[in-house]
Each structure stands twice: as C-alpha cells, then as structure tokens.
Short mmCIF file of C-alpha atoms in Angstrom, two decimals:
data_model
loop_
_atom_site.label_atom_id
_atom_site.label_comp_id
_atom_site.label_asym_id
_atom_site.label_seq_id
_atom_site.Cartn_x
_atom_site.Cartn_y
_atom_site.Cartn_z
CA UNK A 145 -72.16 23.87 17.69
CA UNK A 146 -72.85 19.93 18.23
CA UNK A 147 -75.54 18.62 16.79
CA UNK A 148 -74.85 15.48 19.03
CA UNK A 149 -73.97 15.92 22.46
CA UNK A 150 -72.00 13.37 24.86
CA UNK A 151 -73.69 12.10 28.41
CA UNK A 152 -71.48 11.11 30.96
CA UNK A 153 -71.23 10.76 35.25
CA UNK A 154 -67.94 11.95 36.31
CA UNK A 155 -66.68 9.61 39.54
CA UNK A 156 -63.54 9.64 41.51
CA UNK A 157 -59.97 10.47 40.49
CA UNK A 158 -58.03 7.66 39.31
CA UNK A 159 -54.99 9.70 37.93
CA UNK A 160 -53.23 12.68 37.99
CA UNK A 161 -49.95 13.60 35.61
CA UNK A 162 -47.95 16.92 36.49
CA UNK A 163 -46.08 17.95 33.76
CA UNK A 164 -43.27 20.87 34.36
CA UNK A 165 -43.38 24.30 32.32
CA UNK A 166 -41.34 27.32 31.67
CA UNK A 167 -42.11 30.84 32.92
CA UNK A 168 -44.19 31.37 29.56
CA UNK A 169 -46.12 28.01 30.11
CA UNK A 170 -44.69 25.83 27.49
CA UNK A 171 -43.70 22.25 28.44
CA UNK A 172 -40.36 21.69 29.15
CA UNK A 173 -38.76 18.40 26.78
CA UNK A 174 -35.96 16.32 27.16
CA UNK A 175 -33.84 16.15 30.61
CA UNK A 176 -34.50 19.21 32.05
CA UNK A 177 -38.14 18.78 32.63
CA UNK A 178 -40.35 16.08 34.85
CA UNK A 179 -43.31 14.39 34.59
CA UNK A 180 -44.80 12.60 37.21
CA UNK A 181 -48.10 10.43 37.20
CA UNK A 182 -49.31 9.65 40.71
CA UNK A 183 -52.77 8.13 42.41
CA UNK A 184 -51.42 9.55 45.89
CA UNK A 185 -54.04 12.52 45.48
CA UNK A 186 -57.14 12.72 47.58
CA UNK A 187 -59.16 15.20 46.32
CA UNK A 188 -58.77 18.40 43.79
CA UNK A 189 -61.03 20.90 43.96
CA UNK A 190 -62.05 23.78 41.57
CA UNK A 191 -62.75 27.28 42.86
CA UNK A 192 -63.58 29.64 39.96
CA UNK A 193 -62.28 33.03 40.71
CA UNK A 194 -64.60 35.58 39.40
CA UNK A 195 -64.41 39.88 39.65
CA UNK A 196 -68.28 41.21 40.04
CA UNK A 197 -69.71 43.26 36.40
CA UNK A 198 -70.07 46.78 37.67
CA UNK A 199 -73.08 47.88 38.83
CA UNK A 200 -75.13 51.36 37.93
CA UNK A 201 -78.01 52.46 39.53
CA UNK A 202 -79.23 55.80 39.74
CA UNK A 203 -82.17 57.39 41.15
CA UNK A 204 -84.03 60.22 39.50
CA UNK A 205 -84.23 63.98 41.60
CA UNK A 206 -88.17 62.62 42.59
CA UNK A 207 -86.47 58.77 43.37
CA UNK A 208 -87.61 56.84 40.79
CA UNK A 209 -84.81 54.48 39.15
CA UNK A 210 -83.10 56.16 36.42
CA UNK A 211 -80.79 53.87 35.91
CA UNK A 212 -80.26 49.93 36.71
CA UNK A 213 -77.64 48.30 35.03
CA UNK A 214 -74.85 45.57 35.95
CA UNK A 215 -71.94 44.25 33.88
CA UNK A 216 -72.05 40.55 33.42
CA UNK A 217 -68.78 39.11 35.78
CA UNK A 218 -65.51 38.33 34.83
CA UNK A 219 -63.62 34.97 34.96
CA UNK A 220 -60.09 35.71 36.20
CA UNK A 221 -58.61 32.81 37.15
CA UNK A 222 -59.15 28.87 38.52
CA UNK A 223 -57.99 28.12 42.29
CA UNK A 224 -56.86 24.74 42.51
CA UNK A 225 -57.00 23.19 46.42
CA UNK A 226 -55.30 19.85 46.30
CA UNK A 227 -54.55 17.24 48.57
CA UNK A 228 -52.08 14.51 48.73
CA UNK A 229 -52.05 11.06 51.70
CA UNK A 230 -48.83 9.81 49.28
CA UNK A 231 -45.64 12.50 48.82
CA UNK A 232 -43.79 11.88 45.23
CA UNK A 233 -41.05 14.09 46.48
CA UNK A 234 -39.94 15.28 42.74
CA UNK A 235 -43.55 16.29 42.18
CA UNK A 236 -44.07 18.47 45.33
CA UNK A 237 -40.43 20.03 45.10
CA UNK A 238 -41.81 21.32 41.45
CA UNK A 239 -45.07 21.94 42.56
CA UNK A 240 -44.44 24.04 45.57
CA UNK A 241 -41.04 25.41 43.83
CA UNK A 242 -38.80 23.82 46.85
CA UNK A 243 -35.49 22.15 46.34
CA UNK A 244 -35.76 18.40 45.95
CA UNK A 245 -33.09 16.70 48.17
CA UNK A 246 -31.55 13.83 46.42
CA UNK A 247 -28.53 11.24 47.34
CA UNK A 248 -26.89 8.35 45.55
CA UNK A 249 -26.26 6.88 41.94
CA UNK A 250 -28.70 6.59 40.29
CA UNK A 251 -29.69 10.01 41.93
CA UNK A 252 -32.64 9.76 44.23
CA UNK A 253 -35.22 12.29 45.03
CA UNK A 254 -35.61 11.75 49.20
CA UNK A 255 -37.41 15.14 50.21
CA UNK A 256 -37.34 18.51 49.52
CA UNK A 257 -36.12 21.72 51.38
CA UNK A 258 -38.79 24.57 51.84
CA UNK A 259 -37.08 28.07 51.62
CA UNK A 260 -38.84 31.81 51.93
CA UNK A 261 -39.69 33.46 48.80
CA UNK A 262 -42.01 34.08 45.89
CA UNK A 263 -43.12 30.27 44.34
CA UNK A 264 -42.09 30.81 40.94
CA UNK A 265 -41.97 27.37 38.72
CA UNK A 266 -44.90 26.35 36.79
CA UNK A 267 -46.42 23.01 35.92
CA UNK A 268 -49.65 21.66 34.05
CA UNK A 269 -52.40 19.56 35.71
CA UNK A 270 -54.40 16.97 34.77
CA UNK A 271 -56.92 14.93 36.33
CA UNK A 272 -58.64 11.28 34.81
CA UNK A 273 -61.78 10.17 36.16
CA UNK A 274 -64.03 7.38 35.59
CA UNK A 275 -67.44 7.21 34.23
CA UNK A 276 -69.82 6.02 36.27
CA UNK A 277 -73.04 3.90 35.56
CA UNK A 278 -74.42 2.64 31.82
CA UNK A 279 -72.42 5.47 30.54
CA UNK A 280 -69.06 3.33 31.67
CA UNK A 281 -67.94 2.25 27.74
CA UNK A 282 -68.89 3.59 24.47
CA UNK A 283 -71.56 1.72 22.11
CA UNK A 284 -68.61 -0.29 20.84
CA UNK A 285 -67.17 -1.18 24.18
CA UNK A 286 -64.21 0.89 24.71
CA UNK A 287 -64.00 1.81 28.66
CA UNK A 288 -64.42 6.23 28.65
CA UNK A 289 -62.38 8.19 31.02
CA UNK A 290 -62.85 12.33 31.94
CA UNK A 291 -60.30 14.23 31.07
CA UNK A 292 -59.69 17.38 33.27
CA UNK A 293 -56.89 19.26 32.54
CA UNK A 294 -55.68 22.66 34.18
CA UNK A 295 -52.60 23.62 31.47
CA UNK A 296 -50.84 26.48 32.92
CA UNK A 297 -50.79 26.34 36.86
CA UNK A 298 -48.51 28.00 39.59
CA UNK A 299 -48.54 30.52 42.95
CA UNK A 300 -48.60 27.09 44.66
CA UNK A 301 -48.66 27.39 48.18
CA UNK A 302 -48.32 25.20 50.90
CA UNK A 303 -51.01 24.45 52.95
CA UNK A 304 -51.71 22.93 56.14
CA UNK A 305 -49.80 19.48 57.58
CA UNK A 306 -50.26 17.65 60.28
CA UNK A 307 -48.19 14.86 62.24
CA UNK A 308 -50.67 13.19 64.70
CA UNK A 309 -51.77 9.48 65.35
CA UNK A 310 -52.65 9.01 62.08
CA UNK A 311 -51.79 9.81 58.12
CA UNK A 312 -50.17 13.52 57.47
CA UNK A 313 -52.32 14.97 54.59
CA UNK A 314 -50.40 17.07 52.62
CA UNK A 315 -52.03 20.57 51.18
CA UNK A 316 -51.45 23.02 48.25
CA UNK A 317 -52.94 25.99 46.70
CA UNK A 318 -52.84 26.54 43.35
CA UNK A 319 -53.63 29.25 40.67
CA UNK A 320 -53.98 29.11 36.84
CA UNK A 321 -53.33 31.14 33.85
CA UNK A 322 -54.13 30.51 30.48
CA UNK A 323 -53.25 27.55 28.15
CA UNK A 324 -50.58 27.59 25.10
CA UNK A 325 -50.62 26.55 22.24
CA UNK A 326 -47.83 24.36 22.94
CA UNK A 327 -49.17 22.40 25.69
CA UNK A 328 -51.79 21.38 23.52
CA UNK A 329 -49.45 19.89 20.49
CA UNK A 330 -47.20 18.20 23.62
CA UNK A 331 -48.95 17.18 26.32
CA UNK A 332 -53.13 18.05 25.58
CA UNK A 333 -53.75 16.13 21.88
CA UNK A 334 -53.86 12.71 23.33
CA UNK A 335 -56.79 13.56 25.05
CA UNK A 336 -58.77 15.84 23.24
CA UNK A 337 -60.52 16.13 19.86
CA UNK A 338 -58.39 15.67 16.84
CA UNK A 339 -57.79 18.94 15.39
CA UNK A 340 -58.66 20.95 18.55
CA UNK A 341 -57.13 24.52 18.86
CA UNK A 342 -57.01 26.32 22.27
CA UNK A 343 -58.35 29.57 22.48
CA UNK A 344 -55.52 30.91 24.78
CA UNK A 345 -57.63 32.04 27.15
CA UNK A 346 -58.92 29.19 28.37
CA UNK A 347 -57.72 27.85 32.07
CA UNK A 348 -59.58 24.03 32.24
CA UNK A 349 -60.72 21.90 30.03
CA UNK A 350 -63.00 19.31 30.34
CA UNK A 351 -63.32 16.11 27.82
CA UNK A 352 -64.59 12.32 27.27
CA UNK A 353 -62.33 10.09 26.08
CA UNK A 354 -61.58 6.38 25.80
CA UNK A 355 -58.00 7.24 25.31
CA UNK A 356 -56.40 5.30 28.56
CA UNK A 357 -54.61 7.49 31.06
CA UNK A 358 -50.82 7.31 31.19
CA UNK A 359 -49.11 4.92 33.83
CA UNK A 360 -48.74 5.32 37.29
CA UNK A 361 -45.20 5.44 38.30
CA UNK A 362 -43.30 6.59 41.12
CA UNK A 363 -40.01 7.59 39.32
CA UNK A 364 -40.60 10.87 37.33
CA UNK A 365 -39.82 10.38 33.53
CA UNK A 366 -39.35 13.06 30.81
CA UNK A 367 -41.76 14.66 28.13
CA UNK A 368 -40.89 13.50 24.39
CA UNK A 369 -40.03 17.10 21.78
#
C-alpha cells in the first residue's frame, strides 16, 4: 500500500492508440498486426458490468428474520461505448472485424465492407487524457498525462449512423476480458510503473504519467517484438 498517494483532474481525451491482438489477447508484432493512433474519437465511455451477490433471507415459522444475508457483487466485464466524428478506415475494419477495402501501390485502406456474422478479432484500447488545473506538471515541471488503458477488448458492435445535414457520428460497442501478461511487456510498460505485473484479471487500468502519448498518425504502423 502507498504511503504517498498521487492527486490529479482527469480532462478530455487527447489520444487514443488501438493496438491489434490474437484470439488469446497477446499483441500481434511485425507485419501482420496494426496500430493506429487517432484524435478522431469523441467520447469513450465506461459501463462496468456487474452480476448481483446472492441474496438470503428467510423468515422464521412466527416471521421474524431468520436469515438476511447478500453476497457482495461480481465484476464481470467493462462495456466500452465509443464514438468516432473522424473514420481511420484500418482501425474500424479491425475494430468492428469488417474487411478493409484497399486499392493501389502503396496499398491504401479506402473503407471497409460490413458482412453478417459473429465479430471475432480483438484489439487493446487506450485512452490519454490531460490533467487539468495546478495538478497540470509534476514539481519538476514535466507536463502529466492519464493513462487509461482497456488491454483485451472485442464483441464490437456497430452502433448507430446517421447521414443528415450535418457530421455522421460513427458508434461501437465494445466488451473486455482480462489483460496478459504480454500486453503489458509490449504495449502497457511505457506507461505504467516500472516493474508493474498484471494480475490477469484485471480489465482497465488507470495511471499518471508524464510519459508523452505516442503520435497521431493517420497511416497505421506496426508494433516492435
């Protein structure tokens, strides 16, 4: 336990990096995974899934409480609800497992194709912020950041989209499973304390850090071995 503890005010979202992961939630390396860091988000928004503790209660034969007991709840999952006013077409073809339409030399990512069936490709998430107020830097100066990180994410469905007299908002909806211990040594270390291990099953994690976010790019790179 801390004997120190770290003050900060979360405010907006200034970056968000999608990382692609195989079916057992370990980052995918070299050419045949993505990574894509985008601003184009709106918002993100957490919605803890929990299953209610049991409940016993009881009443004697004259109807006096016997028993009155309930089981603490049960943290099953995060949903993640995201929105996006820009469309990185490689990132939404992983996210919402579709098939990325490309064209040319260099190839080109122009869209994506939406088929029926079960979403099935995985991806981590991760979410800077800024710190607002005196809180901003550290005492020596250094600008701190919130990390927010969802490692193991997937089930992404589509949401709604419109096309009116105005900008098309595009939707997703998002579920998580635990974290590996892999994401943490490749993508996760950066950004957290040094010698951190996961507990694997943990589904967000939440960290200050002056370490600066990675750089916003619309062409989707690789993720180093």
């Amino acid at each position: 336990m801390a004997t120190v503890s770290t003050c900060a005010t979360p405010i907006k979202g200034t970056h968000m990096r999608v990382i692609e992961l195989d079916t057992c939630g370990v980052p995918i390396t070299g050419a045949s995974g993505l990574v894509v860091v985008s601003r184009g988000f709106v918002q993100v928004q957490m919605e803890p899934q929990y299953e209610d503790g049991t409940e016993f209660f009881e009443r004697t034969a004259s109807g006096l409480p016997c028993v009155n007991q309930k089981d603490d709840p049960t943290l099953k999952r995060m949903n993640l609800n995201s929105q996006f006013c820009e469309i990185n077409t490689s990132a939404v073809a992983l996210m919402i497992s579709a098939r990325e339409l490309t064209t040319g030399t260099p190839t080109t990512g122009t869209g994506f194709a939406v088929s029926e069936g079960n979403p099935d490709r995985r991806y981590s998430l991760e979410v800077w912020q800024e710190v607002a107020g005196a809180g901003a830097c550290d005492p020596s100066g250094e600008q701190r950041f919130i990390y927010n990180a969802w490692p193991n994410v997937g089930a992404t469905q589509l949401g709604s989209y419109m096309i009116e007299n105005g900008r098309s908002t595009l939707e997703t909806t998002s579920e998580s499973r635990a974290a590996t211990a892999q994401w943490l040594a490749l993508v996760g270390a950066d950004y957290l304390p040094a010698g951190l291990e996961l507990d694997l099953d943990e589904h967000w994690l939440w960290n200050v850090t002056t370490t600066e976010p990675p750089t916003i790019a619309c062409n989707p790179t690789t993720l180093a071995a």
